[in-house]
Short mmCIF file of C-alpha atoms in Angstrom, two decimals:
data_model
loop_
_atom_site.label_atom_id
_atom_site.label_comp_id
_atom_site.label_asym_id
_atom_site.label_seq_id
_atom_site.Cartn_x
_atom_site.Cartn_y
_atom_site.Cartn_z
CA SER A 20 19.05 124.97 98.97
CA GLN A 21 20.83 121.64 98.60
CA GLN A 22 22.28 122.78 95.26
CA ARG A 23 23.91 125.82 96.86
CA ILE A 24 25.19 123.76 99.79
CA PHE A 25 26.72 121.22 97.37
CA ALA A 26 28.32 124.02 95.32
CA ALA A 27 29.79 125.62 98.44
CA ALA A 28 31.10 122.26 99.67
CA SER A 29 32.66 121.59 96.27
CA GLN A 30 34.40 124.98 96.33
CA ILE A 31 35.69 124.34 99.85
CA CYS A 32 37.02 120.93 98.78
CA ILE A 33 38.71 122.44 95.75
CA LEU A 34 40.23 125.16 97.97
CA LEU A 35 41.55 122.56 100.44
CA ILE A 36 43.00 120.47 97.63
CA SER A 37 44.66 123.58 96.16
CA VAL A 38 46.15 124.47 99.56
CA VAL A 39 47.50 120.92 100.01
CA VAL A 40 48.98 120.88 96.49
CA LEU A 41 50.51 124.33 96.95
CA THR A 42 51.94 123.34 100.33
CA ASN A 43 53.51 120.18 98.86
CA ILE A 44 55.01 122.23 96.02
CA VAL A 45 56.50 124.72 98.48
CA ILE A 46 57.91 121.90 100.66
CA THR A 47 59.35 120.11 97.61
CA LEU A 48 60.96 123.29 96.33
CA GLY A 49 62.33 123.96 99.81
CA GLU A 50 63.83 120.48 100.00
CA ARG A 51 65.42 120.88 96.58
CA ARG A 52 66.87 124.25 97.61
CA LEU A 53 68.30 122.76 100.82
CA GLN A 54 69.74 119.84 98.86
CA GLU A 55 71.43 122.21 96.42
CA ASP A 56 72.75 124.42 99.23
CA TRP A 57 74.12 121.41 101.11
CA ALA A 58 75.67 119.91 97.97
CA THR A 59 77.38 123.20 97.06
CA GLN A 60 78.79 123.62 100.56
CA ARG A 61 79.85 119.99 100.79
CA TYR A 62 81.57 120.11 97.40
CA SER A 63 83.65 123.07 98.59
CA GLU A 64 84.55 121.09 101.71
CA LEU A 65 85.59 118.06 99.65
CA GLN A 66 87.80 120.31 97.53
CA ALA A 67 89.51 121.57 100.69
CA VAL A 68 89.94 118.03 102.02
CA GLY A 69 91.36 116.83 98.69
CA THR A 70 93.86 119.70 98.63
CA LEU A 71 94.96 118.98 102.20
CA ILE A 72 95.43 115.27 101.48
CA ALA A 73 97.57 116.03 98.42
CA ASP A 74 99.60 118.53 100.46
CA LYS A 75 100.12 115.95 103.20
CA VAL A 76 101.29 113.32 100.71
CA SER A 77 103.70 115.85 99.18
CA PHE A 78 105.06 116.70 102.63
CA GLN A 79 105.39 112.99 103.42
CA GLN A 80 107.49 112.59 100.27
CA PHE A 81 109.77 115.36 101.53
CA ARG A 82 109.88 113.73 104.98
CA THR A 83 110.74 110.33 103.49
CA GLN A 84 113.60 111.95 101.59
CA MET A 85 114.83 113.45 104.89
CA PHE A 86 114.76 109.97 106.46
CA ALA A 87 116.77 108.64 103.50
CA THR A 88 119.48 111.29 103.84
CA SER A 89 119.73 111.31 107.64
CA GLU A 90 123.16 111.09 109.24
CA LEU A 91 122.20 108.09 111.38
CA LEU A 92 121.12 106.10 108.31
CA ASN A 93 124.27 107.06 106.41
CA SER A 94 126.38 106.05 109.40
CA TYR A 95 124.69 102.65 109.49
CA LEU A 96 125.09 102.11 105.73
CA HIS A 97 128.79 102.96 105.87
CA LEU A 98 129.35 100.90 109.04
CA PRO A 99 126.47 98.40 109.61
CA THR A 100 127.30 97.53 113.21
CA GLU A 101 124.78 96.52 115.85
CA ALA A 102 125.44 99.75 117.78
CA ASN A 103 124.65 101.91 114.73
CA GLN A 104 121.53 99.89 114.02
CA ILE A 105 120.27 100.38 117.59
CA LYS A 106 120.87 104.15 117.35
CA LEU A 107 119.00 104.29 114.05
CA GLN A 108 116.05 102.21 115.23
CA ASN A 109 115.74 104.19 118.47
CA ASN A 110 115.60 107.38 116.44
CA TRP A 111 112.96 105.91 114.12
CA ASP A 112 110.87 104.76 117.11
CA ILE A 113 110.83 108.30 118.51
CA VAL A 114 109.80 109.71 115.13
CA VAL A 115 106.99 107.16 114.67
CA ASP A 116 105.68 107.78 118.20
CA ASN A 117 105.42 111.51 117.53
CA ILE A 118 103.82 111.46 114.07
CA PRO A 119 100.27 110.01 114.25
CA GLU A 120 99.89 109.07 110.56
CA LEU A 121 103.36 107.48 110.31
CA LEU A 122 102.86 103.76 110.90
CA GLY A 123 106.44 102.61 110.51
CA ILE A 124 109.80 102.84 108.74
CA ALA A 125 111.70 99.94 107.18
CA LEU A 126 115.08 99.37 105.55
CA TYR A 127 115.56 96.88 102.70
CA ASP A 128 118.78 95.56 101.17
CA PRO A 129 119.64 95.97 97.43
CA GLN A 130 117.83 92.69 96.65
CA GLY A 131 114.60 93.99 98.23
CA GLN A 132 114.86 91.83 101.35
CA LEU A 133 113.90 93.36 104.70
CA LYS A 134 116.79 94.21 107.01
CA PHE A 135 114.78 95.69 109.90
CA SER A 136 111.74 97.88 110.61
CA THR A 137 110.04 99.72 113.47
CA ASP A 138 106.81 97.72 113.36
CA GLU A 139 106.18 94.02 112.85
CA ASN A 140 103.00 94.80 110.91
CA PHE A 141 105.05 96.38 108.15
CA GLY A 142 108.20 95.39 106.36
CA HIS A 143 107.07 91.84 105.60
CA HIS A 144 105.52 93.00 102.32
CA ALA A 145 107.70 92.24 99.31
CA LEU A 146 108.71 95.27 97.25
CA PRO A 147 107.43 95.27 93.64
CA PRO A 148 110.09 93.99 91.20
CA SER A 149 109.52 97.08 89.03
CA LEU A 150 111.09 99.22 91.77
CA LEU A 151 114.22 97.11 92.16
CA GLY A 152 117.57 97.16 90.39
CA SER A 153 117.93 98.13 86.77
CA SER A 154 114.26 97.56 85.94
CA ARG A 155 113.18 100.68 87.85
CA ASN A 156 112.21 103.91 86.07
CA MET A 157 112.83 106.15 89.07
CA GLY A 158 115.73 106.85 91.41
CA GLY A 159 117.95 109.53 92.82
CA ASN A 160 115.96 112.03 94.89
CA GLU A 161 112.61 110.79 93.57
CA ILE A 162 110.10 109.23 95.95
CA TYR A 163 107.75 106.46 94.86
CA THR A 164 104.24 106.63 96.35
CA SER A 165 102.29 103.37 96.32
CA PRO A 166 98.58 102.87 95.73
CA LEU A 167 96.48 102.46 98.87
CA GLU A 168 96.73 99.01 100.43
CA PHE A 169 95.37 97.27 103.53
CA SER A 170 97.20 95.77 106.49
CA PRO A 171 95.56 94.14 109.55
CA ILE A 172 96.31 96.08 112.75
CA ASN A 173 94.68 95.13 116.06
CA GLY A 174 92.07 93.07 114.25
CA LYS A 175 91.08 95.83 111.82
CA LEU A 176 92.12 96.59 108.26
CA GLU A 177 94.26 99.70 108.13
CA PRO A 178 94.38 101.58 104.78
CA TYR A 179 97.88 102.85 104.14
CA LEU A 180 100.28 103.94 101.43
CA TYR A 181 104.02 103.58 101.48
CA GLN A 182 106.73 105.80 100.09
CA LEU A 183 110.03 104.42 98.88
CA ALA A 184 113.38 106.18 98.55
CA TRP A 185 116.31 104.72 96.64
CA LEU A 186 119.59 104.70 98.60
CA GLU A 187 122.24 105.00 95.90
CA ASN A 188 125.99 104.85 95.71
CA PRO A 189 127.91 107.62 93.88
CA ASP A 190 127.86 105.45 90.73
CA GLN A 191 124.03 105.25 90.99
CA THR A 192 124.03 101.58 91.97
CA VAL A 193 121.50 100.77 94.68
CA ARG A 194 122.69 100.00 98.19
CA GLY A 195 119.25 99.72 99.73
CA TYR A 196 115.72 101.07 99.99
CA LEU A 197 114.05 103.09 102.72
CA VAL A 198 110.28 102.75 103.03
CA ALA A 199 107.91 104.87 105.16
CA TYR A 200 104.35 103.66 105.80
CA ASN A 201 101.56 106.24 106.29
CA SER A 202 97.97 105.70 107.43
CA MET A 203 95.29 107.19 105.18
CA SER A 204 92.53 106.76 107.77
CA ARG A 205 94.54 108.74 110.34
CA MET A 206 95.21 111.47 107.80
CA LEU A 207 91.49 111.79 107.08
CA LYS A 208 90.66 111.64 110.79
CA ASN A 209 92.94 114.62 111.44
CA ILE A 210 91.52 116.57 108.50
CA LYS A 211 87.81 115.75 108.80
CA PRO A 212 86.77 117.58 112.00
CA ALA A 213 87.60 120.98 110.52
CA TYR A 214 85.55 120.45 107.38
CA SER A 215 82.56 118.27 108.24
CA SER A 216 80.46 116.77 111.00
CA LYS A 217 79.07 113.41 112.01
CA GLN A 218 76.01 114.21 109.90
CA ALA A 219 78.21 114.48 106.79
CA PRO A 220 80.21 111.24 106.41
CA LEU A 221 83.48 111.27 104.50
CA MET A 222 84.32 108.18 102.43
CA MET A 223 87.32 107.45 100.20
CA LEU A 224 87.22 105.01 97.29
CA ASP A 225 89.60 104.06 94.52
CA THR A 226 88.79 104.29 90.82
CA GLN A 227 87.49 100.70 90.89
CA GLY A 228 84.90 101.53 93.54
CA LEU A 229 86.61 99.83 96.51
CA LEU A 230 86.17 101.53 99.88
CA TYR A 231 89.41 102.50 101.64
CA SER A 232 88.13 104.77 104.38
CA GLY A 233 84.85 105.86 105.92
CA ALA A 234 83.18 102.49 106.58
CA LEU A 235 80.39 102.94 109.13
CA GLU A 236 79.52 100.31 111.73
CA SER A 237 75.87 101.38 111.49
CA PRO A 238 75.33 102.94 108.05
CA THR A 239 72.65 105.64 108.04
CA THR A 240 71.69 104.78 104.48
CA GLY A 241 71.56 101.50 102.64
CA ARG A 242 73.41 100.25 99.56
CA LEU A 243 76.82 101.52 100.71
CA PRO A 244 79.77 99.21 101.50
CA GLU A 245 79.77 98.35 105.20
CA THR A 246 83.36 97.08 105.41
CA MET A 247 86.79 98.20 104.26
CA GLY A 248 87.46 96.90 100.78
CA GLY A 249 83.74 96.64 99.99
CA SER A 250 82.70 97.51 96.45
CA LEU A 251 80.41 100.46 95.72
CA LYS A 252 80.22 99.19 92.16
CA GLN A 253 78.39 96.11 93.43
CA SER A 254 76.35 97.62 96.26
CA TYR A 255 75.13 100.77 94.45
CA PRO A 256 75.61 100.37 90.65
CA ALA A 257 73.59 103.47 89.73
CA LEU A 258 75.70 105.76 91.93
CA TRP A 259 78.93 104.19 90.70
CA ARG A 260 77.98 104.61 87.03
CA LYS A 261 77.48 108.33 87.69
CA MET A 262 80.83 108.61 89.49
CA ALA A 263 82.75 106.58 86.92
CA THR A 264 81.83 108.96 84.09
CA SER A 265 82.82 112.26 85.72
CA ASN A 266 85.34 113.77 88.11
CA PHE A 267 82.76 115.47 90.34
CA GLY A 268 79.01 115.81 90.69
CA GLN A 269 75.82 115.06 92.59
CA PHE A 270 73.57 112.02 92.70
CA HIS A 271 70.04 112.15 94.06
CA GLY A 272 69.16 108.68 95.32
CA ASP A 273 65.93 107.34 96.77
CA ASP A 274 67.01 107.94 100.38
CA ALA A 275 70.05 110.22 100.19
CA THR A 276 71.80 112.90 98.15
CA PHE A 277 75.46 112.20 97.33
CA VAL A 278 78.33 114.53 96.41
CA TYR A 279 81.63 113.19 95.05
CA LEU A 280 84.97 114.52 93.88
CA LYS A 281 87.97 112.81 92.29
CA VAL A 282 91.29 113.88 93.81
CA GLU A 283 94.87 113.23 92.71
CA LEU A 284 97.37 112.47 95.47
CA THR A 285 100.51 112.71 93.35
CA THR A 286 101.30 114.41 90.05
CA GLN A 287 104.23 112.32 88.85
CA TYR A 288 103.35 110.25 85.81
CA GLU A 289 104.94 107.11 87.20
CA THR A 290 103.01 107.40 90.45
CA ARG A 291 99.69 108.93 89.43
CA ARG A 292 97.20 108.15 92.18
CA GLU A 293 93.50 109.10 91.85
CA TYR A 294 90.74 108.50 94.38
CA PHE A 295 87.17 109.57 95.03
CA LEU A 296 85.96 111.49 98.08
CA LEU A 297 82.27 110.81 98.70
CA SER A 298 79.78 112.31 101.13
CA TYR A 299 76.01 112.24 101.50
CA VAL A 300 73.04 113.59 103.44
CA LYS A 301 69.82 111.64 104.05
CA ASN A 302 66.73 112.96 102.31
CA ASP A 303 64.81 112.51 105.59
CA ASP A 304 67.20 114.96 107.28
CA ILE A 305 66.61 117.50 104.52
CA ALA A 306 62.84 117.00 104.80
CA ALA A 307 62.98 117.49 108.57
CA LYS A 308 64.72 120.82 108.12
#
């Protein structure tokens, strides 16, 4: 009868709807599980990257101190002849050519004026007055590590930090400053292949939300800074609010899942440097899996 046919059709429709709903629930739960698995793995990777960066900065401090106590530099400071300067600069050129992240080395006089450097892109920056003369809080064997800064190299902004060593006389008066410049982007480039892939971008931002590394020419997700120095605070306020209130965590956006971790590059109070490592995976990629 028509009544039985209608009842059977209604039951079939209900069954189909139940199957569709159940399938969507299973897919949604699967996506959430994949997101959690990816975020857990990626957080561990960011921890490893952060540890390696801090270790590299610590080693660079040791290396800068070695530059400051080298025999060639001491020979030049005791006898600043042209021949001694050439020997010193030739040695620095060899060192810079063989260390990828080392951008340059410069020598400043006691007044903070540049004497000479290995690269014309560096050395023209004035040293902060707080590091000079009697106003400084550091000295001796201590190494000052700067915040990240930008310098144009070959038409692109290069994120770098510099480390400064005080060259002191026996009576602790300053006879000059040695400064070594190190590329942060090159450091991350050397570290990244072992801990991530092209599908897992690695970005570095300061505690104000400015992007210092990881800018993509063709971003795979919107609302992220597209250029060096771009502000995440302005482009993605919701993500930045989450990051600004915690040292690590996850953020599930409309089109991507983000994982972030705050890392500290140096532990000295005078030179405390904190930055965020940020990575993400597109929700479409999770859904495809």
